[in-house]
Coordinates of C-alpha atoms in Angstrom, one line a residue:
Chain A
M1 CA 24.1 17.0 5.9
S2 CA 22.5 20.3 5.3
E3 CA 19.8 21.1 3.0
P4 CA 19.4 24.1 0.8
S5 CA 17.3 26.6 2.7
N6 CA 13.7 26.8 1.7
S7 CA 13.2 30.2 3.3
G8 CA 14.7 33.6 2.4
V9 CA 14.1 34.8 -1.1
G10 CA 10.5 34.7 -1.9
Y11 CA 9.5 32.4 -4.7
R12 CA 7.4 34.5 -7.1
V13 CA 6.2 33.3 -10.4
P14 CA 3.1 34.5 -12.2
G15 CA -0.1 33.3 -10.6
A16 CA 1.2 33.0 -7.0
G17 CA -2.3 32.9 -5.6
S18 CA -3.3 29.9 -7.6
D19 CA 0.0 28.3 -6.7
R20 CA -1.0 28.4 -3.1
R21 CA -4.2 26.8 -3.8
L22 CA -2.4 24.1 -5.7
A23 CA 0.0 23.5 -2.8
Y24 CA -2.9 22.9 -0.4
L25 CA -4.6 20.7 -3.0
L26 CA -1.4 18.6 -3.3
V27 CA -0.8 18.1 0.4
A28 CA -4.5 17.5 1.3
P29 CA -4.6 13.8 0.5
T30 CA -1.6 13.2 2.7
V31 CA -3.1 15.1 5.6
A32 CA -6.4 13.4 5.1
V33 CA -4.9 9.9 5.3
L34 CA -2.8 10.7 8.3
V35 CA -5.7 12.3 10.1
A36 CA -7.8 9.2 9.5
L37 CA -5.1 6.7 10.3
S38 CA -3.0 8.4 13.0
I39 CA -4.9 11.3 14.6
Y40 CA -8.3 9.8 14.8
P41 CA -7.0 6.6 16.4
L42 CA -5.0 8.6 18.9
I43 CA -8.1 10.5 20.0
H44 CA -10.0 7.2 20.1
V45 CA -7.3 5.8 22.4
V46 CA -7.8 8.6 24.8
T47 CA -11.6 8.3 24.8
L48 CA -11.4 4.5 25.1
S49 CA -9.0 4.8 28.0
L50 CA -11.4 7.1 29.9
Q51 CA -14.3 4.7 29.7
V52 CA -15.0 1.8 32.0
T53 CA -17.4 -0.9 30.9
S54 CA -19.3 -2.9 33.4
G55 CA -22.4 -4.9 32.8
G56 CA -22.7 -3.8 29.2
A57 CA -22.9 -0.1 30.0
S58 CA -19.8 2.1 29.8
R59 CA -19.3 5.3 31.7
W60 CA -16.6 8.0 32.0
S61 CA -14.0 7.2 34.6
L62 CA -10.3 7.3 35.5
G63 CA -10.6 3.7 36.6
N64 CA -8.3 2.4 33.9
F65 CA -5.5 4.7 34.9
A66 CA -6.0 4.0 38.6
R67 CA -5.7 0.3 37.8
L68 CA -2.3 0.7 36.3
F69 CA -0.6 1.5 39.6
S70 CA -1.7 -1.6 41.3
D71 CA -1.3 -4.0 38.3
H72 CA 1.7 -6.2 38.9
F73 CA 1.7 -7.3 35.3
F74 CA 1.9 -3.7 34.1
L75 CA 4.6 -2.7 36.5
A76 CA 6.6 -5.9 35.6
A77 CA 6.1 -5.3 31.9
L78 CA 7.3 -1.7 32.4
G79 CA 10.4 -3.0 34.2
H80 CA 11.1 -5.6 31.5
T81 CA 10.8 -3.0 28.8
L82 CA 13.2 -0.7 30.5
V83 CA 15.8 -3.4 31.3
Y84 CA 15.5 -4.7 27.8
A85 CA 15.9 -1.3 26.3
A86 CA 18.8 -0.2 28.5
C87 CA 20.8 -3.4 28.1
A88 CA 20.3 -3.6 24.3
L89 CA 20.9 0.1 23.7
T90 CA 24.2 0.0 25.6
L91 CA 25.5 -3.1 24.0
E92 CA 24.4 -2.1 20.5
F93 CA 25.9 1.4 20.9
F94 CA 29.4 0.2 22.0
L95 CA 29.6 -2.7 19.6
G96 CA 28.3 -0.6 16.7
L97 CA 30.8 2.2 17.5
G98 CA 33.6 -0.2 17.7
L99 CA 32.7 -1.8 14.4
A100 CA 32.3 1.6 12.8
V101 CA 35.7 2.8 14.0
L102 CA 37.2 -0.5 12.8
M103 CA 35.7 -0.2 9.4
N104 CA 36.4 3.5 8.9
N105 CA 40.0 2.9 8.0
Q106 CA 41.3 1.6 4.8
L107 CA 40.2 -2.0 4.7
R108 CA 40.3 -4.3 1.7
G109 CA 36.9 -5.7 0.9
R110 CA 35.2 -3.1 3.1
S111 CA 32.0 -2.8 1.0
L112 CA 31.6 -6.6 1.1
F113 CA 32.0 -6.7 4.9
R114 CA 29.6 -3.8 5.2
A115 CA 26.9 -5.6 3.1
A116 CA 27.3 -8.8 5.1
L117 CA 27.0 -7.0 8.4
L118 CA 23.7 -5.5 7.3
V119 CA 22.0 -8.8 6.7
P120 CA 20.6 -9.2 10.3
M121 CA 19.0 -5.8 10.3
M122 CA 17.2 -6.3 7.0
L123 CA 15.6 -9.6 8.0
P124 CA 11.9 -9.5 8.7
T125 CA 11.8 -9.5 12.5
V126 CA 9.7 -12.6 12.4
V127 CA 12.4 -14.4 10.4
A128 CA 15.0 -13.2 12.8
G129 CA 12.9 -14.8 15.5
V130 CA 12.7 -18.0 13.6
V131 CA 16.5 -18.0 13.1
W132 CA 17.1 -17.7 16.8
R133 CA 14.4 -20.2 17.8
L134 CA 16.5 -22.6 15.7
M135 CA 19.8 -21.5 17.1
L136 CA 18.8 -21.5 20.7
N137 CA 16.7 -24.7 20.7
P138 CA 18.1 -26.6 23.8
N139 CA 18.1 -30.0 22.1
F140 CA 19.3 -29.5 18.5
G141 CA 20.0 -25.8 18.2
A142 CA 23.4 -24.8 16.9
V143 CA 24.4 -22.9 20.0
N144 CA 24.0 -25.8 22.4
G145 CA 25.1 -28.3 19.8
T146 CA 28.4 -26.4 19.3
L147 CA 29.0 -26.1 23.1
R148 CA 28.3 -29.8 23.5
S149 CA 30.8 -30.7 20.8
W150 CA 33.4 -28.8 22.9
G151 CA 32.6 -31.0 25.8
L152 CA 30.5 -28.6 27.8
N153 CA 27.4 -29.6 29.7
T154 CA 24.4 -27.7 28.3
A155 CA 21.6 -29.2 30.4
A156 CA 21.0 -25.9 32.2
L157 CA 21.1 -23.8 29.0
T158 CA 17.5 -23.8 27.9
W159 CA 17.7 -20.2 26.8
T160 CA 14.3 -18.8 25.9
S161 CA 12.4 -21.3 28.1
S162 CA 14.6 -20.6 31.2
P163 CA 13.3 -18.0 33.6
R164 CA 16.9 -16.8 34.2
L165 CA 18.2 -16.8 30.6
A166 CA 15.1 -15.7 28.7
M167 CA 15.7 -12.0 29.1
L168 CA 19.3 -12.4 28.3
S169 CA 18.4 -14.4 25.2
I170 CA 16.0 -11.8 23.8
V171 CA 18.5 -9.0 24.5
A172 CA 21.2 -11.0 22.7
V173 CA 18.9 -11.5 19.7
D174 CA 18.1 -7.8 19.6
V175 CA 21.8 -6.9 19.8
W176 CA 22.5 -9.4 17.0
Q177 CA 19.8 -7.9 14.8
W178 CA 20.3 -4.2 15.5
T179 CA 24.0 -3.6 16.2
P180 CA 24.3 -3.3 12.4
F181 CA 21.9 -0.3 12.5
M182 CA 24.2 1.6 15.0
F183 CA 27.2 0.6 13.0
L184 CA 25.7 1.9 9.8
I185 CA 24.6 5.3 11.1
L186 CA 27.9 5.8 13.0
L187 CA 30.0 4.7 10.1
A188 CA 28.2 7.3 7.9
G189 CA 28.8 9.8 10.6
L190 CA 32.5 9.0 10.7
Q191 CA 32.9 9.2 7.0
A192 CA 31.3 12.6 6.9
I193 CA 34.0 14.0 9.2
P194 CA 36.6 16.0 7.2
Q195 CA 40.3 15.2 7.3
E196 CA 41.6 18.6 8.5
P197 CA 40.9 18.3 12.3
Y198 CA 42.8 15.0 12.2
E199 CA 45.7 16.6 10.5
A200 CA 45.7 19.3 13.1
A201 CA 45.6 16.8 15.9
C202 CA 48.4 14.9 14.3
M203 CA 50.5 18.1 14.2
D204 CA 49.8 18.7 17.8
G205 CA 51.1 15.2 18.6
S206 CA 47.9 13.9 20.1
S207 CA 47.8 10.3 20.9
A208 CA 45.3 8.1 19.1
W209 CA 43.0 8.0 22.1
Q210 CA 43.2 11.8 22.6
T211 CA 42.3 12.3 19.0
F212 CA 39.3 10.0 19.3
R213 CA 38.2 11.6 22.5
H214 CA 38.6 15.3 21.5
V215 CA 38.2 15.2 17.7
T216 CA 36.1 12.2 16.6
L217 CA 33.6 12.0 19.4
P218 CA 32.5 15.7 19.3
L219 CA 32.2 15.7 15.5
L220 CA 30.3 12.4 15.6
K221 CA 27.8 13.7 18.2
P222 CA 24.9 14.4 15.8
A223 CA 25.1 10.9 14.3
I224 CA 25.3 9.4 17.8
L225 CA 22.3 11.3 18.8
V226 CA 20.2 10.2 15.8
A227 CA 21.2 6.6 16.2
L228 CA 20.5 6.5 20.0
L229 CA 17.2 8.2 19.8
L230 CA 15.9 6.1 16.9
R231 CA 17.0 2.9 18.6
T232 CA 15.4 4.0 21.9
M233 CA 12.1 4.5 20.3
D234 CA 12.2 1.1 18.6
L235 CA 13.3 -0.6 21.8
L236 CA 10.6 0.8 23.9
R237 CA 7.9 -0.5 21.5
V238 CA 9.6 -4.0 21.0
F239 CA 7.0 -6.6 20.0
D240 CA 7.8 -8.9 17.1
Q241 CA 11.0 -10.7 18.1
V242 CA 9.8 -11.2 21.7
F243 CA 6.4 -12.5 20.5
I244 CA 8.2 -15.1 18.3
L245 CA 10.9 -16.0 20.7
T246 CA 9.2 -16.3 24.1
E247 CA 5.6 -14.9 23.7
G248 CA 6.5 -13.0 26.9
G249 CA 7.4 -16.2 28.8
P250 CA 8.4 -18.4 30.5
G251 CA 5.5 -17.3 32.7
F252 CA 5.6 -13.6 32.1
A253 CA 9.3 -13.2 32.6
T254 CA 9.9 -11.4 29.3
E255 CA 6.5 -9.7 28.8
T256 CA 7.1 -6.2 27.5
I257 CA 4.6 -3.3 27.4
S258 CA 3.6 -3.9 23.8
L259 CA 3.1 -7.6 24.5
Y260 CA 1.0 -6.9 27.6
I261 CA -1.1 -4.4 25.7
Y262 CA -1.6 -7.0 22.9
R263 CA -2.6 -9.6 25.5
T264 CA -5.0 -7.3 27.2
A265 CA -6.7 -6.1 24.0
F266 CA -6.7 -9.2 21.8
R267 CA -6.8 -12.0 24.3
F268 CA -9.0 -10.5 27.0
S269 CA -10.8 -7.9 24.8
D270 CA -10.3 -5.3 27.5
F271 CA -9.9 -2.4 25.1
G272 CA -10.3 0.3 27.6
Y273 CA -7.5 -0.9 29.8
A274 CA -5.2 -1.6 26.8
A275 CA -5.9 2.0 25.6
A276 CA -4.8 3.4 29.0
M277 CA -1.6 1.5 28.8
S278 CA -1.1 2.6 25.2
F279 CA -1.5 6.1 26.3
V280 CA 1.3 5.7 28.9
L281 CA 3.6 4.1 26.3
L282 CA 2.7 7.0 23.9
I283 CA 3.7 9.6 26.4
V284 CA 7.0 7.9 27.1
T285 CA 8.0 7.5 23.5
N286 CA 6.8 11.0 22.7
I287 CA 9.4 12.4 25.0
V288 CA 12.1 10.6 23.1
S289 CA 10.6 11.5 19.7
A290 CA 10.3 15.2 20.7
F291 CA 14.0 15.2 21.3
Y292 CA 14.6 13.5 17.9
I293 CA 12.4 16.0 16.0
R294 CA 14.3 18.9 17.8
V295 CA 17.6 17.4 16.5
L296 CA 16.2 17.2 13.0
Q297 CA 14.9 20.8 13.2
A298 CA 18.2 22.1 14.4
R299 CA 19.9 20.3 11.5
E300 CA 17.5 21.9 8.9
A301 CA 17.5 25.4 10.3
Chain B
M1 CA 42.7 7.7 13.8
I2 CA 43.1 4.7 16.1
N3 CA 45.9 2.8 14.6
L4 CA 44.9 -0.9 15.1
R5 CA 47.3 -3.0 13.2
P6 CA 45.6 -4.7 10.2
L7 CA 46.6 -8.0 11.7
L8 CA 44.2 -7.3 14.5
R9 CA 41.5 -5.6 12.4
Y10 CA 40.9 -8.3 9.9
P11 CA 40.2 -11.1 12.4
L12 CA 37.8 -8.8 14.3
V13 CA 35.9 -7.8 11.2
A14 CA 35.8 -11.4 10.0
L15 CA 34.5 -12.5 13.4
A16 CA 31.7 -9.9 13.3
T17 CA 30.8 -11.0 9.8
L18 CA 30.7 -14.6 11.0
V19 CA 28.4 -13.8 13.9
A20 CA 26.1 -11.8 11.6
L21 CA 25.8 -14.5 9.0
A22 CA 26.2 -17.9 10.7
P23 CA 22.6 -17.9 12.2
V24 CA 21.0 -17.1 8.9
Y25 CA 23.1 -19.7 7.2
W26 CA 22.0 -22.2 9.9
M27 CA 18.3 -21.5 9.0
L28 CA 19.1 -22.0 5.4
T29 CA 20.7 -25.4 6.1
I30 CA 17.7 -26.5 8.3
S31 CA 15.4 -25.7 5.4
L32 CA 17.4 -28.0 3.1
K33 CA 18.1 -30.9 5.5
H34 CA 16.2 -34.1 5.9
E35 CA 14.7 -34.4 9.4
V36 CA 17.3 -36.8 10.6
D37 CA 20.0 -34.3 9.8
Q38 CA 18.2 -31.4 11.4
F39 CA 18.5 -33.1 14.8
A40 CA 22.1 -34.3 14.5
V41 CA 24.5 -33.7 17.3
P42 CA 27.0 -32.2 16.9
P43 CA 25.3 -29.9 14.4
L44 CA 25.9 -30.5 10.7
W45 CA 27.0 -27.2 9.2
F46 CA 28.2 -28.4 5.8
S47 CA 28.0 -32.1 5.3
F48 CA 24.4 -33.1 4.6
T49 CA 22.4 -34.2 1.6
P50 CA 20.2 -31.3 0.6
T51 CA 16.5 -31.8 -0.2
L52 CA 13.7 -29.4 -1.3
E53 CA 11.0 -31.4 0.4
H54 CA 10.3 -28.7 3.0
Y55 CA 9.9 -26.1 0.3
R56 CA 7.5 -28.3 -1.5
D57 CA 5.7 -29.1 1.7
A58 CA 5.4 -25.4 2.7
F59 CA 4.4 -23.9 -0.6
L60 CA 2.5 -26.7 -2.3
T61 CA 1.0 -28.8 0.4
R62 CA 0.5 -26.1 3.0
N63 CA -0.8 -22.5 2.6
F64 CA 2.5 -20.6 2.5
G65 CA 2.1 -20.1 -1.3
H66 CA -1.1 -18.2 -0.6
Y67 CA 0.5 -16.1 2.2
L68 CA 3.3 -15.3 -0.2
I69 CA 0.8 -14.0 -2.8
T70 CA -1.0 -12.0 -0.1
S71 CA 2.2 -10.4 1.1
T72 CA 3.2 -9.5 -2.4
I73 CA -0.2 -7.9 -3.2
V74 CA -0.3 -6.0 0.0
A75 CA 3.2 -4.7 -0.3
V76 CA 2.9 -3.6 -3.9
C77 CA -0.5 -1.9 -3.6
S78 CA 0.3 0.0 -0.4
T79 CA 3.7 1.1 -1.8
F80 CA 2.0 2.4 -4.9
C81 CA -0.7 4.3 -3.0
A82 CA 1.8 5.8 -0.5
L83 CA 4.1 6.9 -3.3
V84 CA 1.4 8.7 -5.4
I85 CA -0.1 10.5 -2.4
G86 CA 3.2 11.2 -0.6
T87 CA 5.2 12.4 -3.6
L88 CA 2.6 15.1 -4.4
G89 CA 2.5 16.1 -0.8
A90 CA 6.3 16.2 -0.6
Y91 CA 6.4 18.3 -3.7
A92 CA 4.0 20.8 -2.2
L93 CA 6.0 21.0 1.0
A94 CA 9.4 21.3 -0.8
R95 CA 8.4 23.9 -3.3
F96 CA 5.7 26.2 -1.9
Q97 CA 6.0 28.7 0.9
M98 CA 2.8 28.6 3.0
P99 CA 1.9 31.4 5.3
R100 CA 3.3 31.3 8.9
R101 CA 5.8 28.6 7.9
L102 CA 2.9 26.2 7.7
D103 CA 5.0 24.1 5.3
R104 CA 7.7 23.5 7.9
K105 CA 5.1 22.8 10.6
L106 CA 3.2 20.4 8.4
S107 CA 6.4 18.5 7.5
L108 CA 7.3 18.0 11.2
W109 CA 3.8 17.0 12.1
I110 CA 3.8 14.4 9.3
L111 CA 7.1 13.1 10.6
S112 CA 5.8 12.9 14.1
T113 CA 2.9 10.7 13.1
R114 CA 5.5 8.1 12.1
M115 CA 6.9 8.0 15.6
F116 CA 3.9 6.5 17.4
P117 CA 4.5 3.0 18.6
P118 CA 2.3 0.8 16.4
I119 CA 0.7 -1.0 19.4
V120 CA -0.7 2.4 20.5
T121 CA -3.0 2.7 17.5
A122 CA -3.5 -1.1 17.1
V123 CA -6.7 -1.1 19.3
P124 CA -8.5 1.8 17.6
L125 CA -7.5 0.7 14.1
F126 CA -8.6 -2.8 14.9
L127 CA -12.0 -1.4 16.0
M128 CA -12.2 0.8 13.0
M129 CA -11.5 -2.1 10.6
R130 CA -14.0 -4.2 12.5
D131 CA -16.7 -1.6 12.2
L132 CA -15.9 -1.2 8.5
G133 CA -16.2 -4.9 8.0
L134 CA -12.7 -5.1 6.8
L135 CA -11.2 -7.6 9.3
N136 CA -9.4 -10.5 7.5
T137 CA -9.2 -8.7 4.2
R138 CA -6.1 -7.6 2.2
A139 CA -7.7 -4.2 1.8
S140 CA -7.4 -3.4 5.5
L141 CA -3.6 -4.0 5.3
V142 CA -3.2 -2.0 2.1
I143 CA -5.0 0.9 3.8
L144 CA -3.0 0.7 7.0
Y145 CA 0.4 0.3 5.3
T146 CA -0.3 3.2 3.0
G147 CA -0.8 5.3 6.1
F148 CA 2.2 3.8 7.7
N149 CA 4.5 4.5 4.7
L150 CA 3.2 7.9 3.9
P151 CA 5.2 10.0 6.4
F152 CA 8.3 8.1 5.3
V153 CA 7.6 8.9 1.6
V154 CA 6.8 12.5 2.3
W155 CA 10.0 13.0 4.3
M156 CA 12.3 11.2 1.9
M157 CA 10.9 12.7 -1.2
R158 CA 10.9 16.2 0.3
G159 CA 14.6 15.8 0.9
F160 CA 15.2 14.7 -2.7
F161 CA 13.2 17.5 -4.1
L162 CA 15.0 20.1 -2.0
E163 CA 18.3 19.0 -3.5
V164 CA 17.2 19.9 -7.0
P165 CA 17.7 23.6 -7.8
R166 CA 14.4 25.4 -8.5
E167 CA 15.9 27.1 -11.5
L168 CA 15.5 24.0 -13.6
E169 CA 11.8 24.0 -13.1
E170 CA 11.5 27.7 -13.5
A171 CA 13.3 27.4 -16.9
A172 CA 10.7 24.8 -18.0
M173 CA 7.9 27.0 -16.8
V174 CA 9.3 30.0 -18.6
D175 CA 9.2 27.8 -21.7
G176 CA 5.5 27.4 -21.2
D177 CA 5.2 24.3 -18.9
S178 CA 2.6 24.3 -16.2
R179 CA 3.7 23.6 -12.7
L180 CA 2.7 20.0 -12.7
G181 CA 4.1 19.7 -16.2
A182 CA 7.4 20.9 -14.9
L183 CA 7.1 18.4 -12.0
R184 CA 6.5 15.6 -14.4
R185 CA 8.9 16.5 -17.2
V186 CA 11.8 18.0 -15.2
L187 CA 11.8 17.2 -11.5
L188 CA 10.6 13.6 -11.4
P189 CA 13.2 12.3 -13.9
L190 CA 15.9 14.0 -11.8
V191 CA 14.8 12.4 -8.5
A192 CA 14.0 9.1 -10.1
P193 CA 16.7 7.2 -8.3
G194 CA 15.5 8.6 -5.0
L195 CA 11.9 7.7 -5.9
A196 CA 13.0 4.1 -6.7
A197 CA 14.9 3.8 -3.4
T198 CA 11.9 5.2 -1.5
A199 CA 9.6 2.6 -3.2
V200 CA 12.0 -0.2 -2.3
F201 CA 12.0 0.9 1.3
C202 CA 8.2 1.0 1.4
L203 CA 8.1 -2.5 -0.1
I204 CA 10.5 -3.7 2.6
I205 CA 8.6 -2.1 5.5
S206 CA 5.2 -3.5 4.3
W207 CA 6.6 -6.9 3.6
N208 CA 8.2 -7.1 7.1
E209 CA 5.3 -5.6 9.1
F210 CA 4.0 -8.0 11.6
L211 CA 1.9 -6.5 14.4
F212 CA -1.0 -5.0 12.4
A213 CA -1.0 -8.1 10.1
L214 CA -1.3 -10.3 13.2
V215 CA -4.1 -8.2 14.7
L216 CA -6.1 -7.8 11.5
T217 CA -5.7 -11.1 9.6
Q218 CA -6.4 -14.4 11.3
T219 CA -7.7 -16.4 8.3
D220 CA -5.6 -18.3 5.8
A221 CA -7.2 -16.3 3.0
A222 CA -5.9 -12.9 4.3
M223 CA -2.8 -13.5 6.4
T224 CA 0.6 -12.4 5.2
L225 CA 3.8 -14.5 5.3
P226 CA 5.1 -13.2 8.6
V227 CA 1.8 -14.0 10.3
G228 CA 1.7 -17.4 8.7
I229 CA 5.2 -18.1 9.9
A230 CA 4.5 -16.9 13.4
G231 CA 1.4 -19.1 13.6
R232 CA 3.5 -22.1 13.0
V233 CA 6.3 -21.1 15.4
T234 CA 4.0 -20.8 18.4
Q235 CA 2.2 -24.1 17.7
Y236 CA 2.9 -27.0 20.0
E237 CA 4.5 -29.2 17.4
I238 CA 6.8 -27.2 15.2
K239 CA 7.8 -28.3 11.7
W240 CA 11.3 -26.9 11.7
G241 CA 12.0 -27.6 8.0
V242 CA 8.7 -25.9 6.9
M243 CA 9.3 -22.9 9.1
S244 CA 12.8 -22.4 7.8
A245 CA 11.8 -22.8 4.2
A246 CA 9.1 -20.2 4.7
G247 CA 11.6 -18.0 6.5
V248 CA 14.1 -18.2 3.7
V249 CA 11.5 -17.3 1.1
A250 CA 10.4 -14.4 3.2
M251 CA 14.0 -13.2 3.5
V252 CA 15.4 -13.5 0.0
P253 CA 13.5 -10.8 -1.8
I254 CA 14.2 -8.4 1.1
L255 CA 17.9 -9.0 1.0
I256 CA 18.0 -8.4 -2.7
F257 CA 16.0 -5.2 -2.4
A258 CA 18.3 -4.1 0.5
L259 CA 21.4 -4.6 -1.6
A260 CA 19.7 -2.6 -4.4
V261 CA 19.2 0.4 -2.1
Q262 CA 22.5 0.2 -0.1
K263 CA 23.5 3.6 -1.2
Y264 CA 20.4 5.1 0.3
L265 CA 20.2 2.9 3.4
V266 CA 21.5 5.3 5.9
R267 CA 19.3 8.1 4.7
G268 CA 16.2 5.9 4.7
L269 CA 16.9 4.4 8.1
S270 CA 17.4 7.8 9.7
L271 CA 14.5 9.4 7.8
G272 CA 16.9 11.7 6.1
A273 CA 18.7 12.9 9.2
V274 CA 22.0 11.4 8.2
K275 CA 23.0 11.4 4.6
G276 CA 25.4 8.5 4.0

């Protein structure tokens, strides 16, 4: 997991001065593209969010941010996003860890199982949405159809169009699609753990649970951290699957932040307000990504 | 390790596999069923007469063939651009020391641009493309996906470059190669598998991307496959067979690609943080 260090011994070949110029020249296109497509838009988001348009004229104001606090849609969307992220993250983590531990042992046909388990994660999110629209359709979907063939009454199980079950449905679909991600990262982490600590634990007569608790978990911590942080960032920005499955409905019961920003900007053309919400979302995900980058940095150092 | 008896392990793993694959298989069957069979209760998992009518309907009668072409062009062009620009940048960051550890700082800054939620930049990028007159063009998506994939390419390729000992290039340079000559003749062949894997990842990311495609392309001439599919899902009357057929076609190339890069999957998904 470590990389050969880049620092230390200076790298001197004839013409080091022109080398440096070459380095800047090579990295310049990357920087230029990212400034145009990431940094400039970010600055634009901030300036947009600080302007209020009324009657064709726009002026500087904090009005967009003030509006956030009294906007029920925004607060509800924030709540939905947090509930969605917390539930999905918890379920995906424990299921993924369980599967990873299960598959870490000798298992015939392991690579085949592993490949099969990865299928949901690789699907385009839109296709995953289509798959579950079909599965969860109350009338002819496979889920209700199967339940009915077992003699259960499914009249109340309208899944994505039920105010009560819609959130559960979209969380379930996320868990279906992204548990493989946790599984994959954690399995890689498990396989990177050397044998010696286990042998030592075995000599000490540790029970299986003690070994897992005191040997496996601490050594798996870096992989766990990576998996949790990456998933958290993705969950906080969730858009595609929810857009396909419920469009934020029924009513607004499953509208997440990203969906509300989309609705504000591209249905109501209220770009200033959408920018203010984007800014809030950016701050929240930035906190998570700052952690992630710190983890990476620690790994490289 | 936890000593679950194999008797218990196999059923659990089999169950997980079933849960992962059954829904996808269900979509596949819907795409191949006549409409009567689609609505059968109890659901028909295996016994139905297959038909290709929905595929014909989607790709010949409707516009899905066109969306497919758009998706392919956009994915290939943006991958190519990101690879060319990003590999050179990665090389510079992996091989040169800049003053005040600027190389490290630049690398992390490049990575951090990848962490923004896409919806955050959707509004300004939409306005930018509108002002440039690029709404509803493939070019707008090629440009955006290039930018989107660039941090990924830089970070992956930098990792691959760092794994190759410098001495190999130095030897070539002592033999009279220029720097870029050594890059081309010595380094690139050595990282070719990594480069290929990175390219496949970029293709997958571009092919799957939905939000920007939705925001920027609303005409049949410019929309990608995911947007075309989504447009049909959210319509009042849904043609399930057509949807599923389009879904299967959108999925198959990605699954083949993913199998091809399995070895690098962990590394790609964690942006190099975990090397599987």
